[in-house]
PDB file of C-alpha atoms and ligand atoms in Angstrom:
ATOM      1  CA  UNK A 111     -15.396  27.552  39.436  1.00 56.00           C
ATOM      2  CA  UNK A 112     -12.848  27.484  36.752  1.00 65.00           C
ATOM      3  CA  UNK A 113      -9.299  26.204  37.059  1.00 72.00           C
ATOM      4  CA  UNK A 114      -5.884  26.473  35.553  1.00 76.00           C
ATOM      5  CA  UNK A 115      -4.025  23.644  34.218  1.00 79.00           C
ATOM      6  CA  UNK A 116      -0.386  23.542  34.904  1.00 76.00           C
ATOM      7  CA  UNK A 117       2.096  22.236  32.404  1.00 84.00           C
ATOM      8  CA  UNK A 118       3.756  19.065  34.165  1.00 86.00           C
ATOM      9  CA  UNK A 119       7.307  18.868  33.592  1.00 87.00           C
ATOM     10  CA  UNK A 120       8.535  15.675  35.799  1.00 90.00           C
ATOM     11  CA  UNK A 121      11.606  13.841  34.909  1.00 91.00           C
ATOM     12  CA  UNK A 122      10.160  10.311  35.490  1.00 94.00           C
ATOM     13  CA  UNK A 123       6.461   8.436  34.494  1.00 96.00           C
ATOM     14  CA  UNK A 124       6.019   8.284  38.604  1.00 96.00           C
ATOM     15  CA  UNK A 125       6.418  11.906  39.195  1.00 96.00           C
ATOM     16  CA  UNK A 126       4.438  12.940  36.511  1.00 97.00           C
ATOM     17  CA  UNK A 127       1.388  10.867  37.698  1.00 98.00           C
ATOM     18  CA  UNK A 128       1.552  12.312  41.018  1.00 97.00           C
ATOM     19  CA  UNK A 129       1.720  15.763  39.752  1.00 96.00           C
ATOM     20  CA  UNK A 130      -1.424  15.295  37.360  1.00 97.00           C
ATOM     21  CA  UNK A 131      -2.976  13.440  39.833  1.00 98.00           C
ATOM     22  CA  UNK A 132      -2.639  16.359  42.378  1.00 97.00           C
ATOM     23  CA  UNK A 133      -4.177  18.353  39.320  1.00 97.00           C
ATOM     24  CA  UNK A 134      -7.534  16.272  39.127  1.00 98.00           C
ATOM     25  CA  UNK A 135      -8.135  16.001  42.857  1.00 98.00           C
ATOM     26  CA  UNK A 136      -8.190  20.095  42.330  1.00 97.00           C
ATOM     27  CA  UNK A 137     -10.187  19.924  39.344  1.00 97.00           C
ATOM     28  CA  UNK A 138     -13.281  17.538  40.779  1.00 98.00           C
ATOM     29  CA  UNK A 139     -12.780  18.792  43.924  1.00 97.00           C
ATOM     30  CA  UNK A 140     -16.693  20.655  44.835  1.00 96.00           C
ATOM     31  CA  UNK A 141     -18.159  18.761  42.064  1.00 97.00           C
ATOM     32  CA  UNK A 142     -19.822  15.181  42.235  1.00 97.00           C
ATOM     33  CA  UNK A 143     -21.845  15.075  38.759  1.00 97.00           C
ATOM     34  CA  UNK A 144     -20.655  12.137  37.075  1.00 97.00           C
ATOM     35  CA  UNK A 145     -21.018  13.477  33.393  1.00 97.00           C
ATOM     36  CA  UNK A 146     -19.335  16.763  34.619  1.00 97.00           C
ATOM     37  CA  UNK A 147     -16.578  14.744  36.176  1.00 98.00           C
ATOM     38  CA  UNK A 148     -15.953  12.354  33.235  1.00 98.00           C
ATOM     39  CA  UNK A 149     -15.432  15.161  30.806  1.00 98.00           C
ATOM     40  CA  UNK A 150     -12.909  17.300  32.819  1.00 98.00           C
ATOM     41  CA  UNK A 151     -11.758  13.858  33.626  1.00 98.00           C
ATOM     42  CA  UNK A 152     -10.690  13.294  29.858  1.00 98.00           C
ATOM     43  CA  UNK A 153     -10.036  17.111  29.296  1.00 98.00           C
ATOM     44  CA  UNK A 154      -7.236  17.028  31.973  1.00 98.00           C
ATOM     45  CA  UNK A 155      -5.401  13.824  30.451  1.00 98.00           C
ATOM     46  CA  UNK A 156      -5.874  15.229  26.759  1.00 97.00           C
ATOM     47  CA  UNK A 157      -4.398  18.250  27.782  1.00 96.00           C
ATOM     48  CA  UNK A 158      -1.347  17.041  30.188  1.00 96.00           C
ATOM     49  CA  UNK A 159      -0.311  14.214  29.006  1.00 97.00           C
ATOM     50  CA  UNK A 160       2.373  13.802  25.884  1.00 96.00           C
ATOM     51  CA  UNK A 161       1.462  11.726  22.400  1.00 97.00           C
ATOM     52  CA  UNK A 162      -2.380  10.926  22.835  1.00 97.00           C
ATOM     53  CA  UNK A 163      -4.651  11.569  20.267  1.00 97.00           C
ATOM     54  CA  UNK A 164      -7.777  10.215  22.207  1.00 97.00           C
ATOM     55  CA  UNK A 165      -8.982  10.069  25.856  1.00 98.00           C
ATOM     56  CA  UNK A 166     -12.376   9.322  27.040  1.00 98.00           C
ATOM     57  CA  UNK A 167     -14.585   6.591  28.360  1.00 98.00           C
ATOM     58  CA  UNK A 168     -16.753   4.051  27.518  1.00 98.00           C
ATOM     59  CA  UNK A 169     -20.118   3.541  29.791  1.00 98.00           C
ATOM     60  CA  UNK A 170     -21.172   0.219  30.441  1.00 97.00           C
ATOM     61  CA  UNK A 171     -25.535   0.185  29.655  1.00 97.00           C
ATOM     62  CA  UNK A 172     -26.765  -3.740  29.385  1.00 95.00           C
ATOM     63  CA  UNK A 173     -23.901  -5.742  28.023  1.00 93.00           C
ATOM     64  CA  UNK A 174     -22.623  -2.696  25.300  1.00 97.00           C
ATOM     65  CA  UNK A 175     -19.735   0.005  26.604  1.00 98.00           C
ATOM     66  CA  UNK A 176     -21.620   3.060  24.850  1.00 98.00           C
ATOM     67  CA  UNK A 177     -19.591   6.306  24.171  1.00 98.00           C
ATOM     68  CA  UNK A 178     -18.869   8.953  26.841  1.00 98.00           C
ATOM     69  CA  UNK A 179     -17.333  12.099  27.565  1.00 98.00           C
ATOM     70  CA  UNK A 180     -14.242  12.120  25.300  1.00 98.00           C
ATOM     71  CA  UNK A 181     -11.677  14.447  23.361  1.00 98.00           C
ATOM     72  CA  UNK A 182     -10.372  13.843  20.181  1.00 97.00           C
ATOM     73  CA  UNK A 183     -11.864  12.595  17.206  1.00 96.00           C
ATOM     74  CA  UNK A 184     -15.602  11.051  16.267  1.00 96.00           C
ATOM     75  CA  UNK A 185     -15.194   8.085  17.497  1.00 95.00           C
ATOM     76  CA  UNK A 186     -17.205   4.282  17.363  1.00 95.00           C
ATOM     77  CA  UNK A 187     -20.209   4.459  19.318  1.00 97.00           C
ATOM     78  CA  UNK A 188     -21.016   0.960  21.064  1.00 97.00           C
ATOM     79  CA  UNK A 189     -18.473  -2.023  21.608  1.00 97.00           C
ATOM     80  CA  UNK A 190     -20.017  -5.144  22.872  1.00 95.00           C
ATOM     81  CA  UNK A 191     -18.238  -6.935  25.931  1.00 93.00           C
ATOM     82  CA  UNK A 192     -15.139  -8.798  24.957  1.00 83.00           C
ATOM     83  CA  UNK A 193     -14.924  -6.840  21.598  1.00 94.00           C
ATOM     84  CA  UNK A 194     -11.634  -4.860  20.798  1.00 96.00           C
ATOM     85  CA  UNK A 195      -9.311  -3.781  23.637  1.00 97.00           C
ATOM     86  CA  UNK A 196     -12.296  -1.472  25.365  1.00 98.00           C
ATOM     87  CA  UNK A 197     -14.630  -5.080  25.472  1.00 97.00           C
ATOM     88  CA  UNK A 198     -11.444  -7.290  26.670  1.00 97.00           C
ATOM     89  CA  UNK A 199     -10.378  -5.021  29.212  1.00 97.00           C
ATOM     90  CA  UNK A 200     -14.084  -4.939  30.692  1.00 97.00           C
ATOM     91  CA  UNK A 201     -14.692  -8.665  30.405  1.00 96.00           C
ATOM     92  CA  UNK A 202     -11.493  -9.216  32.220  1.00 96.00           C
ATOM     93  CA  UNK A 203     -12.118  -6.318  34.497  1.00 97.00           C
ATOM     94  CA  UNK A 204      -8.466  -5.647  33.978  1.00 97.00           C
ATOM     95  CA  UNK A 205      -5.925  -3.023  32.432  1.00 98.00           C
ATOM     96  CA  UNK A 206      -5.222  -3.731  28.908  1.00 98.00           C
ATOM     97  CA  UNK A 207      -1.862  -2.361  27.397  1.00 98.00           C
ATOM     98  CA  UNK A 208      -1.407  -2.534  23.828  1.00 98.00           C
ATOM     99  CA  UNK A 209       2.107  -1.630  22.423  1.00 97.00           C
ATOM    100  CA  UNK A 210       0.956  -1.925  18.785  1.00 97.00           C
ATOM    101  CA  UNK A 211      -2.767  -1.913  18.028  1.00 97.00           C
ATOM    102  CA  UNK A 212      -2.249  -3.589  14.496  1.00 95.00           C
ATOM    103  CA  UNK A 213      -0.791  -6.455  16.493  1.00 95.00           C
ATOM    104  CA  UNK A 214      -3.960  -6.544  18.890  1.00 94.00           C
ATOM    105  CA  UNK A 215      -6.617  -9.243  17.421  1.00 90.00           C
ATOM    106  CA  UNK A 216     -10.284  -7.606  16.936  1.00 90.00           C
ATOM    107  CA  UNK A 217      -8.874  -3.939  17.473  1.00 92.00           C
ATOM    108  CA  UNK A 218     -11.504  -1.473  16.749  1.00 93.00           C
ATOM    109  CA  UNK A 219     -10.182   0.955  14.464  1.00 91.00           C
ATOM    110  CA  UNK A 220     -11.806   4.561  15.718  1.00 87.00           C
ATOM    111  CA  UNK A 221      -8.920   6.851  14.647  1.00 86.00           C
ATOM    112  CA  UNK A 222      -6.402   5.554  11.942  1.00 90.00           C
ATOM    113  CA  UNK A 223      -3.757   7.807  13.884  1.00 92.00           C
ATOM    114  CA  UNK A 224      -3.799   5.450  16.263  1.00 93.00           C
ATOM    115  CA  UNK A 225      -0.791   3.029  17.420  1.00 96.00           C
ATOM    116  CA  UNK A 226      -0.778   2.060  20.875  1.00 98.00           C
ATOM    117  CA  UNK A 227      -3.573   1.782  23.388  1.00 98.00           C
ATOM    118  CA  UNK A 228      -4.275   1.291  27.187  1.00 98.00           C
ATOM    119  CA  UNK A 229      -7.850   0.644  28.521  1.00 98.00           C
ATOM    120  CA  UNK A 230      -8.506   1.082  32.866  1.00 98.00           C
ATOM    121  CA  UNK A 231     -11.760  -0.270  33.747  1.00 98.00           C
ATOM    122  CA  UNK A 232     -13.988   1.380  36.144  1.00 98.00           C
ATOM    123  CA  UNK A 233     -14.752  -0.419  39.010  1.00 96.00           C
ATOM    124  CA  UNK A 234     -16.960   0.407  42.466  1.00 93.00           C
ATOM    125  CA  UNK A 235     -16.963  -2.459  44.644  1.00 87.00           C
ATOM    126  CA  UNK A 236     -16.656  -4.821  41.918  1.00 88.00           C
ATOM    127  CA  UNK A 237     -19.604  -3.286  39.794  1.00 94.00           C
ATOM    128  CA  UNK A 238     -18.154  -2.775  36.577  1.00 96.00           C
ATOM    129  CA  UNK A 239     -19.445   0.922  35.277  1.00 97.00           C
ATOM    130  CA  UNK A 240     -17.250   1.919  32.235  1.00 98.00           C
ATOM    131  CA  UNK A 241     -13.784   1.681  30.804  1.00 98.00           C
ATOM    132  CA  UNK A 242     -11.063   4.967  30.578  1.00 98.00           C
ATOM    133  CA  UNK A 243      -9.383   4.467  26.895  1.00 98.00           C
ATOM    134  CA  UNK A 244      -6.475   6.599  26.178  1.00 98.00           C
ATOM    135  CA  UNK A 245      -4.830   6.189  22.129  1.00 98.00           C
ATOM    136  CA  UNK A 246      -1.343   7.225  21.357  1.00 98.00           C
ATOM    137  CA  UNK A 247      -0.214   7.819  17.811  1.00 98.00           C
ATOM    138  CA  UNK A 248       3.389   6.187  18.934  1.00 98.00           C
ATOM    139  CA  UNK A 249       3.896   2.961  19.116  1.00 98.00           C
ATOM    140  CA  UNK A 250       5.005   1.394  22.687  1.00 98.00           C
ATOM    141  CA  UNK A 251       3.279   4.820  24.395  1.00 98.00           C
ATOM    142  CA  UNK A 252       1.982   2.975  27.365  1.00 98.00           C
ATOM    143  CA  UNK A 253       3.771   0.714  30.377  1.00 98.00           C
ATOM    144  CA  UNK A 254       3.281  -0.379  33.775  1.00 98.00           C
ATOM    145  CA  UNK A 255       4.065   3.014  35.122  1.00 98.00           C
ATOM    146  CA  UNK A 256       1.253   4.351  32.945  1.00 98.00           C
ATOM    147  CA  UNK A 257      -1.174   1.369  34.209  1.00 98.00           C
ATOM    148  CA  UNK A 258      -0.367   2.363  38.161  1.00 98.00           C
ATOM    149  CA  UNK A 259      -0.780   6.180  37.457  1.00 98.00           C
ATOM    150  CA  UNK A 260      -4.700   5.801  35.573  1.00 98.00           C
ATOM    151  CA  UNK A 261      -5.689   3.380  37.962  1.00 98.00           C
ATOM    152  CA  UNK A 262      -4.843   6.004  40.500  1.00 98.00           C
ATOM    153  CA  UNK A 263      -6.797   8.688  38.724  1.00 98.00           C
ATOM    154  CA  UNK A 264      -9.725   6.439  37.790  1.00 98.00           C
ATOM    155  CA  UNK A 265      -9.983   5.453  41.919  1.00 97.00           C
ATOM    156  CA  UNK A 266      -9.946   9.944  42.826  1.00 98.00           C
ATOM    157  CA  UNK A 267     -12.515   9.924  39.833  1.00 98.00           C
ATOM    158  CA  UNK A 268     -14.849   7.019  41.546  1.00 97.00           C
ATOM    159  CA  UNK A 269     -14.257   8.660  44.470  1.00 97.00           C
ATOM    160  CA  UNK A 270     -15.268  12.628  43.526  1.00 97.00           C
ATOM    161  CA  UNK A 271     -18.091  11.607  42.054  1.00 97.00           C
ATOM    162  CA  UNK A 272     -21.683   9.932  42.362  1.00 95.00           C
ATOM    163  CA  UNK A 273     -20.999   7.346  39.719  1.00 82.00           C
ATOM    164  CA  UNK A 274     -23.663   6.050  37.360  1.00 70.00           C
ATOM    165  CA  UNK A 275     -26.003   9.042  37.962  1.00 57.00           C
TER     166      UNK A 275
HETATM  167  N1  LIG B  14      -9.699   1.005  19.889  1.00 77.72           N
HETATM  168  C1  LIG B  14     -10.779   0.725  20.792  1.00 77.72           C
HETATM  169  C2  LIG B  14     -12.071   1.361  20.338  1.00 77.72           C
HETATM  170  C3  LIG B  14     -12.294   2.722  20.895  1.00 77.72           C
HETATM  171  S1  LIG B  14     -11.371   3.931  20.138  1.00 77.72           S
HETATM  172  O1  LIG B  14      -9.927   3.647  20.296  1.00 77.72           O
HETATM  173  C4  LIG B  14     -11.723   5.427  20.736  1.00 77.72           C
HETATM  174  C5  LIG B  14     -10.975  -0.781  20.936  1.00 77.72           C
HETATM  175  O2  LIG B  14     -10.368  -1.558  20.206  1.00 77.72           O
HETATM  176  O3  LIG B  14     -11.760  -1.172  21.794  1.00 77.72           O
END
């Protein structure tokens, strides 16, 4: 089944999370393949959301975060844990918001476009399986509001799918 992205026009960060949340309930909705889910996963963001320039996810396999479904440019391929804001956010199992990635010690450098940065981590039951990353070419793109709103959508993407299969 295919499905048509609305444009979200919200006047505040809030709004606009619950809208494009609403939107990827709809779009995983029938569909528990975890590949399948990640990529319309990052699709959707790349495609709603302002002033990105990459969205996708990083897999946890041993003790690496290995590239997953993504869109935007070629991008690094494995970060060891604790390495760059990907590796810190899934050490600490925590969100990591980066106004300015040049101010960010160890920053991996994927897409020179890139200024700010936020990294969810993906978490079942305290298993850490991945990381969502999400680079802005404006500095400061990212806040709390942002952090609430991708946690949201990272919980209805654990939830749609079989994760890790
Ligand atoms: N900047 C990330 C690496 C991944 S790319 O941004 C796609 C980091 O420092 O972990």
């Amino acid at each position: 089944m295919s499905h048509a992205v609305a444009v979200i026009e919200a006047s505040s960060k809030p709004e606009f999370y619950a809208a494009l949340n609403r939107q990827l309930e709809a779009v995983l909705h029938g569909e528990r393949d975890w590949v399948c889910n990640l990529a319309q996963t990052s699709a959707l963001l790349m495609q709603t959301m302002p002033d990105l320039n990459w969205a996708g996810f990083y897999l946890l396999k041993g003790r690496e975060l290995v590239l997953g479904p993504f869109q935007g440019k070629v991008a690094c391929v494995r970060i060891a844990l604790d390495r760059g804001v990907c590796g810190t956010a899934a050490a600490k199992r925590e969100t990591v918001v980066v106004r300015n990635v040049h101010d960010f010690p160890g920053h991996i450098a994927c897409d020179s476009a890139s200024n700010s940065e936020i990294v969810v981590p993906l978490l079942r039951g305290g298993t850490l399986l991945g990381v969502l990353d999400l680079d802005s070419p404006k500095l400061n793109r990212f806040d709390a509001d942002d952090a609430a709103g991708l946690q949201r959508a990272v919980e209805i993407l654990l939830a749609a799918s079989d994760a890790g299969h």
